[in-house]
Amino acid sequence: MATLASQQYTVESPLEAIELCYRMGWTDGLPVVPPSQQRVLQFLEHAGREPSQPVLVEPVTGRIVTVEKAAINAVMAGCLPEHFPVVLAALEAMSDPDFNLHGATLNTGGSAVMAVVNGPIVQRIGMNSGVALFCPGNRANATIGRALHLVLWNCTGNRPDELDKTVMGHGGRYSMCIAEREEALPQGWQPFHVERGLPAGSSAVTVFTAAHPLQAGYHGSPDPKEILINVADTMTVLPPWNQELLMVVSPEILRHFDKARWSKADVGEFLFQEARRPGYAVRRAHKFRYSYHAQAAGDQDMLPVLDRPEALDIVAGGGEGGAFVLVVALYGNGIHSRSITREVQLKGTQEV
Amino acid sequence: MTTVASPMVLLDPTVKTQGALVSTAPRPRSLDGLVVALLDNSKRNADLILEATYRLLAERYALAGVIRYAKSTASKPFAPQVMDDVVRRAQVAVTAMGD
């Protein structure tokens, strides 16, 4: 049996266990599944990983999140053992220096960690990629996303009584995890993780620092241009030159793209050209804040929301009934933090 | 129906910072003959605070020099090589975060 390093607490009943978690300040405000040693060992066994192995290092405080701590928090979030490899891959992705864990999770703006899952594991663990995509109801979506935030809460100081300085924040900080609806992708479009260089048929998770989402949509025309003009208009509340911006696109719109034979690159190019505001409006609204070439912008220049067409990440997802997109702005307009993709390692597959 | 509760062992999910986060270097008695590093965190107005501070220091002490650094983004720490450079070239550092 694996040797565990965490301090132990003995309780007499499940209710006492839940209340102990509250008293110790271990919960996000909602009840947790008590992290019993027996349950944590099941998770470790399922993942086939050494409990002492680091999966996430907080770069400023030097705190190390081990596989064991990740498992304890995943249990508390309500995960099943088969969800745990996704949690581990997401935490490993969050360790990438380009994700900028410290700045991205400990700031005044209050971004959440949003996870997008791809590949066969989506079906295997029953994730939701469809109707009510960002809503409650699916255990895998809800608990994987919650596990990531409980790790931040309990391990890296992302809580108001430690290092969190968020002024407002949003509900995604409880949980913000979806699966890509790969079957809705137009002909010739690749799943998100495959675009990132992973093999087709692999499973992966991508983490984003989701500042806030903006919904847009137009049901009145099948013409991609008409739909995207509406989207572009919504996007223009954002500062110019986003280095990265995520857009989750519903199946109805994807069908219109498919019929019109639009590629992902076509969508990025159109929004790059269309989503623009004049320099004077951006300057007047003080939205140059994070923009690295603000000095050169003339008042009459039309400044693009996207730094370049490729700055747009497109993920398929959502319910059937409606031509909607969700535009998700990233922390610091994609300048301070970049999304990171990691393959989900399943037990026994590391050697293959 | 009654059930007999059996003790349950729970595991602590938290990670604490080990040891002190920072320790302060010995304070110099005077800045005469020392090189001052100005570390700008790149937030708005940080440079103004630093320059004003530097002007006061230069009036009061016979500084041997000044070196200036600015972070590429306020959200990330200085690169380790920058901090090595500061340690090698300066004896005193002043940092500022504006907004």
Coordinates of C-alpha atoms in Angstrom, one line a residue:
Chain A
M1 CA 0.0 0.0 0.0
A2 CA 1.2 3.5 -0.9
T3 CA 2.7 5.5 2.0
L4 CA 0.9 8.8 2.4
A5 CA 2.4 11.9 3.9
S6 CA -0.6 14.0 4.8
Q7 CA -1.7 14.6 8.3
Q8 CA -4.6 12.4 9.4
Y9 CA -7.8 13.2 11.3
T10 CA -10.1 10.6 12.7
V11 CA -13.8 11.2 12.8
E12 CA -16.8 9.1 13.9
S13 CA -19.4 9.7 11.2
P14 CA -19.8 11.0 7.6
L15 CA -21.6 14.1 8.9
E16 CA -18.8 14.8 11.4
A17 CA -16.4 14.4 8.5
I18 CA -18.2 17.0 6.3
E19 CA -18.3 19.4 9.2
L20 CA -14.6 18.9 10.0
C21 CA -13.8 19.9 6.4
Y22 CA -15.8 23.1 6.9
R23 CA -14.1 23.8 10.3
M24 CA -10.7 23.3 8.8
G25 CA -11.4 25.7 5.9
W26 CA -10.9 23.0 3.3
T27 CA -14.1 23.6 1.3
D28 CA -15.1 26.2 -1.4
G29 CA -18.3 26.8 0.6
L30 CA -20.2 23.8 -0.8
P31 CA -20.0 20.4 1.0
V32 CA -17.2 18.1 0.0
V33 CA -16.9 14.4 -0.1
P34 CA -14.8 13.6 3.0
P35 CA -11.2 12.7 1.8
S36 CA -10.9 9.4 3.5
Q37 CA -7.7 7.6 3.3
Q38 CA -9.4 4.6 1.7
R39 CA -10.9 6.7 -1.1
V40 CA -7.6 8.6 -1.7
L41 CA -5.8 5.3 -2.1
Q42 CA -8.3 4.1 -4.7
F43 CA -7.6 7.3 -6.7
L44 CA -3.8 6.7 -6.5
E45 CA -4.2 3.1 -7.5
H46 CA -6.3 4.1 -10.5
A47 CA -3.8 6.6 -11.7
G48 CA -0.8 4.4 -11.1
R49 CA 1.3 7.3 -9.9
E50 CA 3.6 7.7 -7.0
P51 CA 1.9 9.8 -4.3
S52 CA 5.0 11.9 -3.6
Q53 CA 5.5 12.9 -7.2
P54 CA 5.0 16.7 -7.8
V55 CA 2.4 17.6 -10.3
L56 CA 2.2 21.4 -9.8
V57 CA 4.7 23.8 -8.3
E58 CA 3.6 27.3 -7.3
P59 CA 6.5 29.3 -8.7
V60 CA 6.5 32.2 -6.2
T61 CA 5.8 30.5 -2.9
G62 CA 7.5 27.3 -3.9
R63 CA 4.6 25.2 -2.7
I64 CA 4.5 21.7 -4.3
V65 CA 1.3 19.9 -5.1
T66 CA 2.0 16.2 -5.1
V67 CA -0.1 13.5 -6.7
E68 CA -1.3 12.7 -3.2
K69 CA -2.6 16.2 -2.5
A70 CA -4.2 16.3 -6.0
A71 CA -6.0 13.0 -5.2
I72 CA -7.2 14.3 -1.8
N73 CA -8.7 17.4 -3.4
A74 CA -10.2 15.4 -6.3
V75 CA -11.9 13.1 -3.8
M76 CA -13.2 16.2 -2.0
A77 CA -14.5 17.7 -5.3
G78 CA -16.6 14.6 -5.8
C79 CA -14.6 13.0 -8.6
L80 CA -14.6 9.3 -9.4
P81 CA -11.2 7.6 -9.7
E82 CA -11.6 7.5 -13.5
H83 CA -11.8 11.4 -13.5
F84 CA -8.5 11.7 -11.7
P85 CA -6.1 11.3 -14.7
V86 CA -7.9 14.3 -16.3
V87 CA -7.3 16.3 -13.1
L88 CA -3.6 15.4 -13.0
A89 CA -3.1 16.3 -16.7
A90 CA -4.8 19.7 -16.1
L91 CA -2.6 20.4 -13.1
E92 CA 0.5 19.5 -15.1
A93 CA -0.7 21.9 -17.8
M94 CA -1.1 24.6 -15.2
S95 CA 2.6 24.1 -14.3
D96 CA 3.8 25.3 -17.7
P97 CA 5.6 28.7 -17.2
D98 CA 3.5 30.2 -20.1
F99 CA 0.3 29.5 -18.1
N100 CA 1.8 31.8 -15.4
L101 CA 0.1 30.1 -12.5
H102 CA 0.9 32.7 -9.9
G103 CA -0.2 35.8 -11.8
A104 CA -3.1 34.0 -13.5
T105 CA -4.7 32.8 -10.4
L106 CA -3.7 35.4 -7.8
N107 CA -4.7 38.8 -9.2
T108 CA -7.4 41.4 -8.7
G109 CA -9.3 40.5 -11.9
G110 CA -10.3 37.1 -10.6
S111 CA -10.0 34.7 -13.5
A112 CA -11.0 31.0 -13.3
V113 CA -9.2 28.0 -14.6
M114 CA -11.3 26.7 -17.5
A115 CA -10.6 23.2 -18.7
V116 CA -11.5 21.7 -22.1
V117 CA -11.3 18.0 -22.5
N118 CA -10.8 16.2 -25.8
G119 CA -10.6 12.6 -27.1
P120 CA -12.0 9.2 -26.2
I121 CA -12.0 9.9 -22.5
V122 CA -14.9 12.3 -22.9
Q123 CA -17.2 9.4 -23.8
R124 CA -15.6 7.0 -21.4
I125 CA -16.2 9.2 -18.3
G126 CA -19.5 10.6 -19.6
M127 CA -18.6 14.2 -20.0
N128 CA -21.1 16.8 -21.3
S129 CA -20.2 18.6 -24.5
G130 CA -23.7 19.5 -25.5
V131 CA -26.8 21.1 -24.0
A132 CA -26.4 23.4 -21.1
L133 CA -22.7 23.2 -21.6
F134 CA -21.5 25.5 -18.8
C135 CA -24.4 24.7 -16.5
P136 CA -24.7 22.3 -13.5
G137 CA -25.7 18.6 -14.0
N138 CA -22.8 16.6 -15.2
R139 CA -20.7 14.9 -12.6
A140 CA -17.4 14.7 -14.6
N141 CA -17.6 18.3 -15.8
A142 CA -18.5 19.7 -12.4
T143 CA -16.1 17.7 -10.3
I144 CA -13.0 17.9 -12.5
G145 CA -13.4 21.6 -12.7
R146 CA -14.0 21.9 -9.0
A147 CA -11.0 19.7 -8.2
L148 CA -8.7 22.2 -10.0
H149 CA -10.1 25.1 -7.9
L150 CA -9.9 23.1 -4.7
V151 CA -6.2 22.5 -5.4
L152 CA -5.8 26.2 -5.8
W153 CA -7.8 26.8 -2.7
N154 CA -6.1 24.3 -0.4
C155 CA -2.6 24.2 -1.9
T156 CA -1.5 27.4 -3.6
G157 CA -3.1 30.0 -1.4
N158 CA -5.8 31.1 -3.9
R159 CA -8.2 32.1 -1.1
P160 CA -9.1 35.4 0.5
D161 CA -7.5 34.7 3.8
E162 CA -4.2 34.0 2.0
L163 CA -3.1 35.4 -1.3
D164 CA -6.3 35.9 -3.4
K165 CA -6.9 39.6 -4.1
T166 CA -9.8 39.2 -6.5
V167 CA -12.1 42.2 -6.5
M168 CA -15.2 40.6 -8.2
G169 CA -14.5 37.2 -9.8
H170 CA -17.1 35.0 -11.3
G171 CA -18.9 31.7 -10.8
G172 CA -16.4 29.8 -12.9
R173 CA -14.1 29.8 -9.8
Y174 CA -16.3 26.9 -8.4
S175 CA -15.9 24.9 -11.5
M176 CA -15.5 25.6 -15.3
C177 CA -14.9 22.4 -17.3
I178 CA -16.3 21.3 -20.6
A179 CA -15.7 18.7 -23.2
E180 CA -15.3 19.6 -26.9
R181 CA -18.2 18.4 -29.1
E182 CA -15.9 16.9 -31.6
E183 CA -18.7 15.2 -33.6
A184 CA -20.1 18.6 -34.4
L185 CA -16.9 19.9 -36.1
P186 CA -17.3 20.7 -39.7
Q187 CA -15.6 18.6 -42.3
G188 CA -11.9 19.1 -42.3
W189 CA -11.8 20.7 -38.9
Q190 CA -9.5 19.1 -36.3
P191 CA -10.3 18.6 -32.6
F192 CA -8.7 21.2 -30.5
H193 CA -6.0 18.9 -29.0
V194 CA -5.0 17.6 -32.4
E195 CA -4.5 21.2 -33.6
R196 CA -2.2 21.5 -30.7
G197 CA -0.1 18.7 -32.1
L198 CA -1.4 15.7 -30.2
P199 CA -2.3 12.5 -32.1
A200 CA -5.8 11.9 -33.3
G201 CA -7.4 9.4 -30.9
S202 CA -5.4 10.6 -27.9
S203 CA -7.2 12.2 -24.9
A204 CA -6.1 15.6 -23.6
V205 CA -7.1 18.6 -21.5
T206 CA -6.4 22.2 -22.2
V207 CA -6.4 24.8 -19.4
F208 CA -7.3 28.5 -20.0
T209 CA -7.4 31.4 -17.5
A210 CA -11.0 32.4 -18.2
A211 CA -11.5 36.1 -17.2
H212 CA -15.1 36.3 -18.2
P213 CA -17.4 35.0 -20.9
L214 CA -19.5 37.0 -23.4
Q215 CA -22.4 35.4 -25.3
A216 CA -23.2 36.3 -28.8
G217 CA -25.4 34.8 -31.5
Y218 CA -27.6 35.5 -34.5
H219 CA -30.3 33.1 -35.7
G220 CA -31.5 35.1 -38.7
S221 CA -29.2 33.9 -41.4
P222 CA -27.1 30.8 -42.3
D223 CA -24.4 33.1 -43.8
P224 CA -21.3 32.9 -41.7
K225 CA -20.5 36.5 -42.3
E226 CA -23.9 37.7 -40.9
I227 CA -23.4 35.5 -37.8
L228 CA -19.8 36.6 -37.3
I229 CA -20.6 40.3 -37.7
N230 CA -22.8 39.9 -34.7
V231 CA -20.1 38.0 -32.8
A232 CA -17.5 40.6 -33.8
D233 CA -19.7 43.5 -32.5
T234 CA -19.9 41.7 -29.1
M235 CA -16.2 41.2 -29.1
T236 CA -15.4 44.8 -29.5
V237 CA -16.0 45.6 -25.8
L238 CA -12.7 43.9 -25.2
P239 CA -9.4 45.7 -25.4
P240 CA -7.5 45.5 -28.7
W241 CA -4.7 43.0 -29.6
N242 CA -5.7 40.0 -27.6
Q243 CA -2.9 37.6 -27.9
E244 CA -5.3 34.7 -27.3
L245 CA -9.1 34.5 -27.2
L246 CA -11.3 31.5 -26.8
M247 CA -14.6 31.1 -28.7
V248 CA -16.9 28.1 -28.0
V249 CA -19.2 27.6 -31.1
S250 CA -22.6 25.9 -31.0
P251 CA -23.4 23.0 -33.5
E252 CA -26.0 25.2 -35.4
I253 CA -23.3 27.7 -36.3
L254 CA -20.8 24.9 -37.1
R255 CA -23.3 23.5 -39.6
H256 CA -23.5 26.8 -41.3
F257 CA -19.7 27.0 -41.5
D258 CA -19.7 23.4 -42.8
K259 CA -22.2 24.2 -45.6
A260 CA -20.3 27.4 -46.6
R261 CA -17.0 25.4 -46.5
W262 CA -15.5 27.8 -44.0
S263 CA -12.3 26.7 -42.3
K264 CA -11.2 27.7 -38.8
A265 CA -8.6 30.0 -40.4
D266 CA -11.5 31.7 -42.4
V267 CA -13.3 32.3 -39.1
G268 CA -10.2 33.7 -37.5
E269 CA -9.4 35.9 -40.4
F270 CA -13.0 37.3 -40.6
L271 CA -13.1 38.1 -36.9
F272 CA -9.6 39.6 -37.1
Q273 CA -10.8 42.0 -39.8
E274 CA -14.3 42.6 -38.5
A275 CA -13.9 43.0 -34.7
R276 CA -12.3 46.4 -34.5
R277 CA -12.7 49.8 -32.8
P278 CA -11.2 53.1 -33.7
G279 CA -8.2 54.2 -31.7
Y280 CA -9.9 57.2 -30.2
A281 CA -12.7 55.1 -28.7
V282 CA -10.2 52.6 -27.2
R283 CA -8.1 55.5 -25.8
R284 CA -11.2 57.3 -24.4
A285 CA -12.3 54.2 -22.6
H286 CA -8.7 53.6 -21.3
K287 CA -8.6 50.1 -22.8
F288 CA -5.0 50.3 -23.9
R289 CA -3.9 49.1 -20.5
Y290 CA -2.3 45.8 -21.5
S291 CA -1.7 46.7 -25.1
Y292 CA 1.9 46.6 -25.9
H293 CA 1.7 48.7 -29.1
A294 CA -0.8 51.3 -27.8
Q295 CA 1.7 54.2 -28.3
A296 CA 1.7 53.8 -32.1
A297 CA -2.1 53.6 -32.5
G298 CA -3.7 56.6 -34.2
D299 CA -7.1 57.9 -33.3
Q300 CA -8.6 56.9 -36.6
D301 CA -6.8 53.5 -36.9
M302 CA -9.2 50.6 -36.6
L303 CA -7.6 48.4 -33.9
P304 CA -8.3 44.7 -34.0
V305 CA -9.6 42.8 -30.9
L306 CA -7.5 39.9 -32.1
D307 CA -3.7 40.4 -32.3
R308 CA -3.7 38.2 -35.4
P309 CA -6.2 35.7 -36.9
E310 CA -4.5 32.8 -35.3
A311 CA -5.1 34.3 -31.8
L312 CA -8.6 32.9 -31.9
D313 CA -9.0 29.5 -30.3
I314 CA -12.2 27.7 -31.6
V315 CA -13.8 24.9 -29.6
A316 CA -17.1 23.1 -30.6
G317 CA -19.7 22.8 -27.9
G318 CA -23.2 23.5 -26.6
G319 CA -26.7 22.5 -27.3
E320 CA -28.5 22.1 -30.6
G321 CA -31.2 24.8 -30.4
G322 CA -29.6 28.1 -31.2
A323 CA -26.8 29.9 -33.1
F324 CA -24.8 31.0 -30.1
V325 CA -21.1 31.4 -29.3
L326 CA -19.4 32.0 -26.0
V327 CA -16.4 34.3 -26.3
V328 CA -14.1 33.7 -23.3
A329 CA -11.6 36.5 -22.6
L330 CA -8.4 35.3 -21.0
Y331 CA -6.6 36.8 -18.1
G332 CA -4.6 39.8 -19.2
N333 CA -6.0 39.5 -22.7
G334 CA -3.9 36.5 -23.4
I335 CA -0.7 38.5 -22.8
H336 CA -0.1 37.3 -19.2
S337 CA -1.2 33.7 -19.6
R338 CA -1.5 31.3 -22.5
S339 CA -3.6 28.1 -22.7
I340 CA -1.7 24.9 -22.3
T341 CA -2.7 21.4 -23.6
R342 CA -1.5 18.1 -22.0
E343 CA -2.3 14.6 -22.9
V344 CA -4.2 12.6 -20.3
Q345 CA -2.0 9.7 -19.2
L346 CA -4.0 6.6 -18.4
K347 CA -2.5 3.8 -16.2
G348 CA -0.4 1.5 -18.3
T349 CA -0.3 3.8 -21.3
Q350 CA 2.9 5.7 -20.3
E351 CA 5.0 2.8 -21.6
V352 CA 3.2 2.3 -24.8
Chain B
M1 CA -32.9 0.9 11.2
T2 CA -29.8 1.7 13.1
T3 CA -26.3 1.8 11.7
V4 CA -23.1 1.5 13.6
A5 CA -20.7 4.3 12.6
S6 CA -17.1 3.2 12.2
P7 CA -14.2 5.7 12.6
M8 CA -13.0 7.3 9.3
V9 CA -9.5 8.6 8.7
L10 CA -9.4 11.8 6.8
L11 CA -6.4 13.3 5.0
D12 CA -5.3 16.9 5.1
P13 CA -5.7 18.4 1.6
T14 CA -3.5 21.5 2.2
V15 CA 0.0 22.5 1.4
K16 CA 1.7 25.2 3.4
T17 CA 4.6 27.3 2.5
Q18 CA 7.8 26.0 4.1
G19 CA 9.9 28.4 6.0
A20 CA 10.0 32.2 5.7
L21 CA 9.0 33.6 2.3
V22 CA 11.6 36.4 2.3
S23 CA 14.4 37.6 4.5
T24 CA 15.8 41.1 4.4
A25 CA 19.4 41.9 3.7
P26 CA 21.4 44.0 6.2
R27 CA 20.5 47.6 5.8
P28 CA 23.4 49.9 4.7
R29 CA 24.1 52.8 7.0
S30 CA 24.7 55.1 4.0
L31 CA 24.2 55.0 0.3
D32 CA 27.4 56.9 -0.4
G33 CA 29.5 55.1 -3.0
L34 CA 26.8 52.5 -3.7
V35 CA 25.0 51.6 -7.0
V36 CA 21.2 51.7 -6.8
A37 CA 19.0 49.4 -8.9
L38 CA 15.5 50.7 -9.8
L39 CA 13.1 47.8 -10.4
D40 CA 10.0 48.8 -12.3
N41 CA 7.2 46.3 -12.1
S42 CA 5.8 47.9 -15.4
K43 CA 2.5 48.9 -14.0
R44 CA 1.4 52.4 -14.8
N45 CA 3.2 55.2 -12.9
A46 CA 5.7 52.8 -11.3
D47 CA 8.5 54.5 -13.3
L48 CA 7.4 57.9 -12.0
I49 CA 7.6 56.8 -8.4
L50 CA 11.0 55.2 -9.0
E51 CA 12.4 58.3 -10.7
A52 CA 11.2 60.6 -8.0
T53 CA 12.7 58.3 -5.3
Y54 CA 15.9 58.2 -7.2
R55 CA 16.1 62.0 -7.5
L56 CA 15.8 62.3 -3.7
L57 CA 18.4 59.6 -3.1
A58 CA 20.8 61.3 -5.5
E59 CA 20.4 64.6 -3.7
R60 CA 21.1 63.1 -0.3
Y61 CA 23.9 60.6 -1.1
A62 CA 26.9 60.4 -3.3
L63 CA 25.6 57.4 -5.3
A64 CA 28.1 55.6 -7.4
G65 CA 25.5 54.9 -10.1
V66 CA 22.1 53.8 -11.0
I67 CA 20.8 50.9 -13.1
R68 CA 17.2 50.5 -14.3
Y69 CA 15.1 47.4 -15.1
A70 CA 11.5 47.0 -16.1
K71 CA 9.5 43.7 -16.2
S72 CA 8.1 42.7 -19.5
T73 CA 4.8 42.2 -17.8
A74 CA 3.6 43.1 -14.3
S75 CA 2.1 39.6 -14.0
K76 CA 5.4 37.7 -14.0
P77 CA 8.5 37.8 -11.8
F78 CA 11.7 39.2 -13.1
A79 CA 13.8 36.7 -15.0
P80 CA 16.4 35.0 -12.8
Q81 CA 19.2 36.4 -15.0
V82 CA 17.9 39.9 -14.3
M83 CA 18.0 39.4 -10.6
D84 CA 21.5 37.9 -10.9
D85 CA 22.5 41.0 -12.8
V86 CA 21.1 43.2 -10.0
V87 CA 23.0 41.3 -7.3
R88 CA 26.2 41.6 -9.3
R89 CA 26.0 45.2 -10.2
A90 CA 24.1 47.0 -7.4
Q91 CA 24.3 47.1 -3.7
V92 CA 20.8 48.6 -3.1
A93 CA 17.5 48.0 -4.9
V94 CA 14.3 50.0 -4.9
T95 CA 11.2 48.5 -6.4
A96 CA 7.8 50.1 -7.1
M97 CA 4.4 48.9 -8.3
G98 CA 2.2 51.6 -9.7
D99 CA -1.3 51.7 -11.0

